[in-house]
Amino acid sequence: MMKHFDKASIMEAESAFRRDFINCLSGYKSLNLIGTKSLKGISNLSPFSQVFHIGATPPLVGILFRPHTVERHTLENILETGYFTLNHVTEEFYREAHQSAARYSGSEFEATGLEEEYLGDFFAPFVVKSKVKLGCSFVESQTLKVNGTELLIGAIEHVWVDKKGLRSDGSLDLNLLGTVTVTGLDEYHVGKKIARLSYPKPGKELEEI
Amino acid sequence: MMKHFDKASIMEAESAFRRDFINCLSGYKSLNLIGTKSLKGISNLSPFSQVFHIGATPPLVGILFRPHTVERHTLENILETGYFTLNHVTEEFYREAHQSAARYSGSEFEATGLEEEYLGDFFAPFVVKSKVKLGCSFVESQTLKVNGTELLIGAIEHVWVDKKGLRSDGSLDLNLLGTVTVTGLDEYHVGKKIARLSYPKPGKELEEI
């Protein structure tokens, strides 16, 4: 049994209902902790569900920053220093990841107990417990006229990945790595693989690979 | 045991390895079938893993279109007609969804056997089997200078959702609805809920809600 909402009924709904509803409509979302450090040396950690693939050659990643966030330390630190890290979240520390969204004045690493680490000579902090860690540099950002959302593009400079989850063809086994996915604002899940499918061509039967 | 890749080693890897590797790095991705119809009346269906939340008030959605796709019927149809639909994919028809990415000259609905339907007087076709269906109108698009990726913004005009998956607070139970998530280019998963967590505040213990 399907329920229908038109734009008017969505706009007339309570704002909390609308926020939860619309945030769930795109489906499952990626979950990354973004690590940054200010020029004053204060580290920062914040969960993001709006990180996506922009290109492989060269390797690029995009992040959307909501316009009405009062404090945007993450965005400010990236623009100020040019560097940030992306860290996959696992079931082991998704609660600390969620808690790191609280409005702390100091470092979220200290506040949540998630240990930070510095790898090579990369400026921004990584999350020790993460199984997939990316070191990225700022490329460009632009403001979406429609509602002030900020789209930031980063170049992937370094990747550290747990060997057990890296397949020989380059793909990652995110089930094995325990990477968490999020729906809406606050609901966390692990993935359970159905199948991997062969490249689709007209008239050719799909195979599991 | 962590394995390290720097940018040089990523760029020197085989292109197929790099494509699979980089496409997996953002984490779990949403999966939607986008339905469109050309002015000539030919319907089109294509899977997208780059659909994301832009805003709730008003309800807006964003889609990234890769630059080097030879045929981009979906984007052309949206720009030509102003309308498209988003349809969550379930385990029941993820193979047909994957197959709809093959390069067909006619309608992918016919080619894959996925039944189309028209709801109300909305111009673009929906997928009958989908449990979450959005009717959207074109708002604006822009080309990302960095690599020619096209970012398209749509306004959510209509939503049809299976009542069994709609909670009273507006959030959707995507486990119950059977919505599928994708990693990399070709690997499909269902979600398995860990927990839903209360709003994070400094000094306040998180609760499951």
Coordinates of C-alpha atoms in Angstrom, one line a residue:
Chain A
M1 CA 0.0 0.0 0.0
M2 CA 1.6 3.2 -1.2
K3 CA 1.3 6.6 0.5
H4 CA 1.5 9.7 -1.6
F5 CA 3.0 13.1 -0.6
D6 CA 3.0 16.1 -3.0
K7 CA 5.3 19.1 -2.5
A8 CA 2.6 21.0 -0.7
S9 CA 1.9 18.3 1.9
I10 CA 5.7 17.9 2.5
M11 CA 6.1 21.6 3.0
E12 CA 3.1 21.7 5.4
A13 CA 4.4 18.8 7.5
E14 CA 6.2 19.5 10.8
S15 CA 9.8 20.5 10.2
A16 CA 11.2 17.5 12.1
F17 CA 9.1 15.1 10.1
R18 CA 10.2 16.7 6.8
R19 CA 13.8 16.7 7.8
D20 CA 13.8 13.0 8.7
F21 CA 11.7 12.1 5.7
I22 CA 13.7 13.9 3.0
N23 CA 17.0 12.8 4.5
C24 CA 15.9 9.2 4.0
L25 CA 14.8 9.5 0.4
S26 CA 18.2 9.2 -1.3
G27 CA 18.8 5.8 0.3
Y28 CA 21.9 4.4 2.1
K29 CA 24.7 6.9 2.4
S30 CA 28.4 6.6 3.0
L31 CA 29.8 7.4 6.4
N32 CA 33.2 9.0 6.9
L33 CA 34.9 10.8 9.7
I34 CA 36.6 13.9 8.4
G35 CA 39.8 14.8 10.3
T36 CA 41.3 18.3 10.2
K37 CA 43.6 20.5 12.2
S38 CA 43.5 24.3 12.5
L39 CA 46.5 26.5 12.0
K40 CA 46.5 26.9 15.8
G41 CA 47.0 23.1 16.1
I42 CA 43.6 22.1 17.4
S43 CA 42.5 18.8 15.7
N44 CA 38.9 18.4 14.7
L45 CA 36.7 15.3 13.8
S46 CA 33.2 15.2 12.4
P47 CA 31.0 12.6 10.7
F48 CA 29.8 13.2 7.1
S49 CA 27.3 11.2 5.0
Q50 CA 27.8 13.4 1.9
V51 CA 31.1 12.2 0.5
F52 CA 31.1 10.8 -3.0
H53 CA 33.2 9.8 -6.0
I54 CA 34.1 12.5 -8.5
G55 CA 36.7 10.8 -10.6
A56 CA 39.4 8.1 -10.7
T57 CA 42.0 9.7 -13.0
P58 CA 43.1 11.7 -11.2
P59 CA 41.5 10.4 -8.0
L60 CA 39.0 13.0 -6.7
V61 CA 36.4 13.1 -4.0
G62 CA 33.5 15.5 -3.3
I63 CA 31.9 16.6 -0.1
L64 CA 28.7 18.6 0.5
F65 CA 28.6 21.0 3.5
R66 CA 25.1 22.1 4.6
P67 CA 24.6 25.9 4.6
H68 CA 23.0 26.5 8.0
T69 CA 25.5 24.8 10.3
V70 CA 26.4 27.3 12.9
E71 CA 30.0 26.0 13.4
R72 CA 31.8 24.6 10.4
H73 CA 35.2 23.9 11.8
T74 CA 35.8 21.2 9.3
L75 CA 35.2 23.4 6.3
E76 CA 37.1 26.3 7.8
N77 CA 40.1 24.1 8.6
I78 CA 40.2 22.7 5.1
L79 CA 40.1 26.2 3.5
E80 CA 42.7 27.5 6.0
T81 CA 45.2 24.6 5.8
G82 CA 44.4 22.8 2.5
Y83 CA 44.3 19.3 4.0
F84 CA 41.8 16.8 5.4
T85 CA 41.4 13.1 6.0
L86 CA 38.5 10.7 5.3
N87 CA 38.2 7.7 7.7
H88 CA 35.7 4.8 7.2
V89 CA 33.6 4.1 10.3
T90 CA 33.2 0.5 11.6
E91 CA 30.7 -1.0 14.0
E92 CA 33.4 -0.9 16.7
F93 CA 33.3 2.9 16.9
Y94 CA 30.1 4.2 15.2
R95 CA 28.8 5.5 18.6
E96 CA 31.9 7.7 19.0
A97 CA 31.6 8.8 15.4
H98 CA 28.0 9.9 16.0
Q99 CA 29.0 11.6 19.3
S100 CA 31.7 13.6 17.5
A101 CA 28.9 15.6 15.8
A102 CA 28.2 17.2 19.2
R103 CA 29.2 20.9 19.5
Y104 CA 32.5 20.7 21.3
S105 CA 34.8 23.7 21.7
G106 CA 38.0 21.6 21.8
S107 CA 39.1 18.5 19.9
E108 CA 36.5 15.9 19.2
F109 CA 39.3 13.2 19.3
E110 CA 39.8 14.0 23.0
A111 CA 36.1 14.4 23.7
T112 CA 35.0 11.1 22.2
G113 CA 38.1 9.1 23.1
L114 CA 38.9 8.2 19.5
E115 CA 42.7 8.2 19.1
E116 CA 44.3 10.3 16.4
E117 CA 47.4 9.6 14.5
Y118 CA 49.7 11.3 12.0
L119 CA 50.9 9.2 9.0
G120 CA 54.0 10.1 7.0
D121 CA 54.3 13.9 7.0
F122 CA 50.6 14.4 6.2
F123 CA 49.2 17.5 8.0
A124 CA 45.7 16.3 9.0
P125 CA 45.0 13.7 11.6
F126 CA 43.7 10.2 10.9
V127 CA 41.5 7.9 13.1
V128 CA 43.7 5.0 14.4
K129 CA 40.8 2.5 14.4
S130 CA 39.7 3.2 10.9
K131 CA 40.4 0.4 8.3
V132 CA 40.2 2.8 5.2
K133 CA 42.0 6.2 5.6
L134 CA 42.4 8.8 2.9
G135 CA 44.7 11.8 3.0
C136 CA 43.3 14.6 0.7
S137 CA 44.2 18.0 -0.4
F138 CA 41.8 20.9 -1.2
V139 CA 41.2 21.5 -5.0
E140 CA 38.3 23.9 -5.2
S141 CA 34.9 24.7 -3.7
Q142 CA 31.8 26.3 -5.0
T143 CA 28.5 27.5 -3.4
L144 CA 25.3 26.0 -4.9
K145 CA 23.1 29.0 -5.6
V146 CA 19.9 27.1 -5.0
N147 CA 20.3 26.9 -1.2
G148 CA 23.9 27.9 -0.2
T149 CA 25.2 24.3 0.1
E150 CA 29.0 24.2 -0.3
L151 CA 30.5 21.7 -2.7
L152 CA 34.1 21.0 -2.0
I153 CA 36.4 18.9 -4.2
G154 CA 39.5 17.2 -2.8
A155 CA 42.4 15.3 -4.5
I156 CA 43.2 11.9 -3.0
E157 CA 46.9 12.0 -2.1
H158 CA 47.3 8.9 0.1
V159 CA 45.2 5.8 0.9
W160 CA 45.8 3.4 3.7
V161 CA 43.6 0.3 3.6
D162 CA 43.6 -2.9 5.7
K163 CA 45.1 -5.6 3.4
K164 CA 42.4 -8.1 4.4
G165 CA 39.8 -6.0 2.6
L166 CA 41.7 -5.2 -0.6
R167 CA 40.9 -7.6 -3.5
S168 CA 43.4 -8.2 -6.3
D169 CA 41.3 -6.3 -8.8
G170 CA 41.4 -3.1 -6.7
S171 CA 37.9 -3.4 -5.2
L172 CA 37.3 -3.3 -1.5
D173 CA 35.3 -5.9 0.5
L174 CA 33.5 -3.4 2.7
N175 CA 31.5 -6.2 4.5
L176 CA 34.8 -7.7 5.6
L177 CA 36.2 -4.3 6.6
G178 CA 33.1 -3.7 8.7
T179 CA 32.4 -0.3 7.1
V180 CA 29.2 1.3 8.4
T181 CA 26.5 3.0 6.3
V182 CA 23.9 5.5 7.5
T183 CA 20.3 6.3 6.6
G184 CA 18.6 9.6 7.5
L185 CA 20.3 11.5 10.3
D186 CA 20.9 8.9 12.9
E187 CA 20.4 5.3 11.8
Y188 CA 23.5 3.0 11.3
H189 CA 23.8 -0.2 9.4
V190 CA 26.4 -2.7 8.2
G191 CA 26.1 -4.1 4.6
K192 CA 25.3 -7.7 3.7
K193 CA 26.4 -8.6 0.2
I194 CA 23.8 -10.0 -2.2
A195 CA 26.1 -10.4 -5.3
R196 CA 28.7 -8.8 -7.5
L197 CA 27.5 -8.7 -11.2
S198 CA 29.4 -8.9 -14.5
Y199 CA 29.5 -5.9 -16.9
P200 CA 26.1 -5.5 -18.5
K201 CA 25.7 -5.8 -22.3
P202 CA 22.6 -6.1 -24.4
G203 CA 21.7 -9.7 -25.0
K204 CA 24.3 -11.1 -22.6
E205 CA 23.3 -13.0 -19.4
L206 CA 24.6 -11.4 -16.2
E207 CA 27.0 -13.6 -14.2
E208 CA 28.0 -13.4 -10.5
I209 CA 31.7 -12.5 -10.3
Chain B
M1 CA 48.1 -4.8 8.4
M2 CA 47.6 -1.6 6.4
K3 CA 48.7 -1.1 2.8
H4 CA 49.7 2.4 1.7
F5 CA 49.2 3.9 -1.8
D6 CA 50.4 7.4 -2.6
K7 CA 49.0 9.4 -5.6
A8 CA 51.9 8.3 -7.8
S9 CA 51.3 4.5 -7.2
I10 CA 47.6 5.0 -7.8
M11 CA 48.2 6.8 -11.1
E12 CA 50.7 4.1 -12.1
A13 CA 48.3 1.2 -11.4
E14 CA 46.3 -0.4 -14.2
S15 CA 43.3 1.7 -15.1
A16 CA 40.8 -1.1 -14.2
F17 CA 42.4 -1.5 -10.8
R18 CA 42.4 2.2 -10.2
R19 CA 38.7 2.6 -11.3
D20 CA 37.6 -0.2 -9.0
F21 CA 39.8 1.0 -6.1
I22 CA 38.8 4.7 -6.2
N23 CA 35.1 3.9 -6.7
C24 CA 35.1 1.9 -3.5
L25 CA 36.8 4.5 -1.3
S26 CA 33.8 6.7 -0.5
G27 CA 32.0 3.7 1.1
Y28 CA 28.4 2.4 0.6
K29 CA 26.4 4.3 -2.0
S30 CA 22.7 4.9 -2.6
L31 CA 21.2 3.1 -5.6
N32 CA 18.4 4.6 -7.6
L33 CA 16.9 3.9 -11.0
I34 CA 16.3 7.2 -12.8
G35 CA 13.3 7.1 -15.1
T36 CA 12.9 9.7 -18.0
K37 CA 11.1 10.0 -21.3
S38 CA 12.2 11.8 -24.4
L39 CA 10.1 14.3 -26.2
K40 CA 9.7 11.6 -28.9
G41 CA 8.0 9.4 -26.2
I42 CA 10.8 6.9 -25.7
S43 CA 11.2 6.0 -22.0
N44 CA 14.6 5.5 -20.5
L45 CA 15.8 3.8 -17.3
S46 CA 19.3 3.9 -15.8
P47 CA 20.9 3.0 -12.4
F48 CA 22.7 5.8 -10.5
S49 CA 24.8 5.6 -7.3
Q50 CA 25.4 9.3 -7.2
V51 CA 22.1 10.7 -5.8
F52 CA 22.3 12.7 -2.6
H53 CA 20.4 15.0 -0.2
I54 CA 20.7 18.7 -1.0
G55 CA 18.1 20.2 1.3
A56 CA 14.7 19.5 3.0
T57 CA 13.1 22.9 2.9
P58 CA 12.4 23.0 0.0
P59 CA 13.1 19.3 -0.7
L60 CA 16.0 19.1 -3.1
V61 CA 18.1 16.3 -4.5
G62 CA 21.4 16.3 -6.4
I63 CA 22.8 13.9 -9.0
L64 CA 26.3 13.7 -10.5
F65 CA 26.7 12.6 -14.1
R66 CA 30.1 11.4 -15.2
P67 CA 31.7 13.4 -18.0
H68 CA 32.9 10.6 -20.3
T69 CA 29.8 8.6 -20.8
V70 CA 29.2 8.3 -24.5
E71 CA 25.4 8.2 -24.3
R72 CA 23.7 10.2 -21.7
H73 CA 20.1 9.8 -22.5
T74 CA 19.1 10.4 -18.9
L75 CA 20.7 13.8 -18.7
E76 CA 19.5 14.8 -22.2
N77 CA 16.0 13.8 -21.4
I78 CA 16.0 15.7 -18.1
L79 CA 17.3 18.9 -19.8
E80 CA 14.9 18.5 -22.7
T81 CA 11.7 17.8 -20.7
G82 CA 12.4 19.1 -17.2
Y83 CA 11.3 15.9 -15.4
F84 CA 12.7 12.6 -14.0
T85 CA 11.8 10.0 -11.4
L86 CA 14.0 8.3 -8.7
N87 CA 13.1 4.7 -7.8
H88 CA 14.7 2.7 -4.9
V89 CA 16.0 -0.7 -6.0
T90 CA 15.2 -3.8 -4.0
E91 CA 16.7 -7.3 -3.9
E92 CA 13.8 -8.5 -6.0
F93 CA 15.0 -6.5 -9.1
Y94 CA 18.6 -5.4 -8.6
R95 CA 19.8 -7.7 -11.5
E96 CA 17.4 -5.9 -13.9
A97 CA 18.6 -2.6 -12.4
H98 CA 22.2 -3.5 -13.1
Q99 CA 21.3 -4.7 -16.7
S100 CA 19.5 -1.4 -17.4
A101 CA 23.0 0.2 -17.6
A102 CA 23.7 -1.7 -20.8
R103 CA 23.8 0.4 -24.0
Y104 CA 20.3 -0.2 -25.5
S105 CA 19.0 1.9 -28.4
G106 CA 15.3 1.6 -27.2
S107 CA 13.6 1.7 -23.8
E108 CA 15.5 -0.1 -21.0
F109 CA 12.1 -0.8 -19.4
E110 CA 11.2 -3.1 -22.3
A111 CA 14.8 -4.5 -22.6
T112 CA 15.0 -5.5 -18.9
G113 CA 11.4 -6.4 -18.4
L114 CA 10.9 -3.9 -15.6
E115 CA 7.4 -2.6 -15.9
E116 CA 6.9 1.2 -16.1
E117 CA 4.0 3.2 -14.8
Y118 CA 2.7 6.8 -14.9
L119 CA 1.4 8.2 -11.7
G120 CA -1.0 11.2 -11.6
D121 CA -0.2 13.4 -14.5
F122 CA 3.6 13.2 -13.9
F123 CA 5.5 13.2 -17.2
A124 CA 8.3 10.7 -16.4
P125 CA 7.9 7.0 -15.9
F126 CA 8.2 5.2 -12.5
V127 CA 9.2 1.6 -11.8
V128 CA 6.2 -0.4 -10.7
K129 CA 8.2 -2.7 -8.3
S130 CA 9.9 0.1 -6.5
K131 CA 8.9 0.8 -2.9
V132 CA 10.1 4.4 -2.8
K133 CA 9.4 6.6 -5.8
L134 CA 10.1 10.3 -6.3
G135 CA 8.9 12.6 -9.0
C136 CA 11.3 15.5 -9.6
S137 CA 11.6 18.6 -11.7
F138 CA 14.8 20.1 -13.0
V139 CA 16.1 23.1 -11.1
E140 CA 19.6 23.8 -12.3
S141 CA 22.8 22.1 -13.5
Q142 CA 26.5 23.1 -13.5
T143 CA 29.7 21.6 -14.8
L144 CA 32.5 21.0 -12.4
K145 CA 35.6 22.6 -13.9
V146 CA 37.9 20.1 -12.3
N147 CA 36.9 17.2 -14.6
G148 CA 33.7 18.0 -16.5
T149 CA 31.4 16.1 -14.1
E150 CA 27.8 17.5 -14.3
L151 CA 26.0 18.3 -11.1
L152 CA 22.2 18.5 -11.5
I153 CA 19.8 19.7 -8.9
G154 CA 16.2 18.6 -8.8
A155 CA 13.1 19.6 -6.8
I156 CA 11.1 16.8 -5.2
E157 CA 7.5 17.3 -6.4
H158 CA 6.0 13.9 -5.4
V159 CA 6.9 11.0 -3.2
W160 CA 5.2 7.6 -3.1
V161 CA 6.4 5.3 -0.4
D162 CA 5.2 1.9 0.8
K163 CA 3.4 2.6 4.1
K164 CA 5.0 -0.4 5.9
G165 CA 8.4 1.4 5.7
L166 CA 7.3 4.9 6.8
R167 CA 7.7 5.6 10.5
S168 CA 5.5 8.1 12.4
D169 CA 8.5 10.5 12.8
G170 CA 9.0 10.7 9.0
S171 CA 12.1 8.4 8.8
L172 CA 12.0 5.3 6.5
D173 CA 12.9 1.8 7.5
L174 CA 15.1 0.9 4.5
N175 CA 15.9 -2.6 5.9
L176 CA 12.1 -3.4 5.9
L177 CA 11.6 -1.8 2.5
G178 CA 14.5 -3.9 1.1
T179 CA 16.4 -1.0 -0.4
V180 CA 19.7 -2.0 -1.9
T181 CA 23.0 -0.3 -1.6
V182 CA 26.0 -0.5 -3.9
T183 CA 29.8 -0.4 -3.5
G184 CA 32.3 0.2 -6.3
L185 CA 30.8 -0.4 -9.7
D186 CA 29.0 -3.7 -9.4
E187 CA 28.6 -5.0 -5.9
Y188 CA 25.1 -5.0 -4.3
H189 CA 24.2 -5.3 -0.6
V190 CA 21.2 -5.0 1.7
G191 CA 21.5 -3.1 4.9
K192 CA 21.4 -4.6 8.4
K193 CA 20.6 -2.1 11.1
I194 CA 23.0 -1.8 14.1
A195 CA 21.1 1.0 15.9
R196 CA 19.5 4.4 15.7
L197 CA 21.1 6.9 18.1
S198 CA 19.8 10.0 20.0
Y199 CA 20.9 13.5 19.1
P200 CA 24.5 14.0 20.3
K201 CA 25.3 16.7 22.9
P202 CA 28.5 17.2 24.9
G203 CA 28.4 15.4 28.2
K204 CA 25.2 13.5 27.4
E205 CA 25.1 9.7 27.1
L206 CA 23.9 8.4 23.7
E207 CA 20.7 6.4 23.7
E208 CA 19.2 4.0 21.2
I209 CA 16.0 5.4 19.8

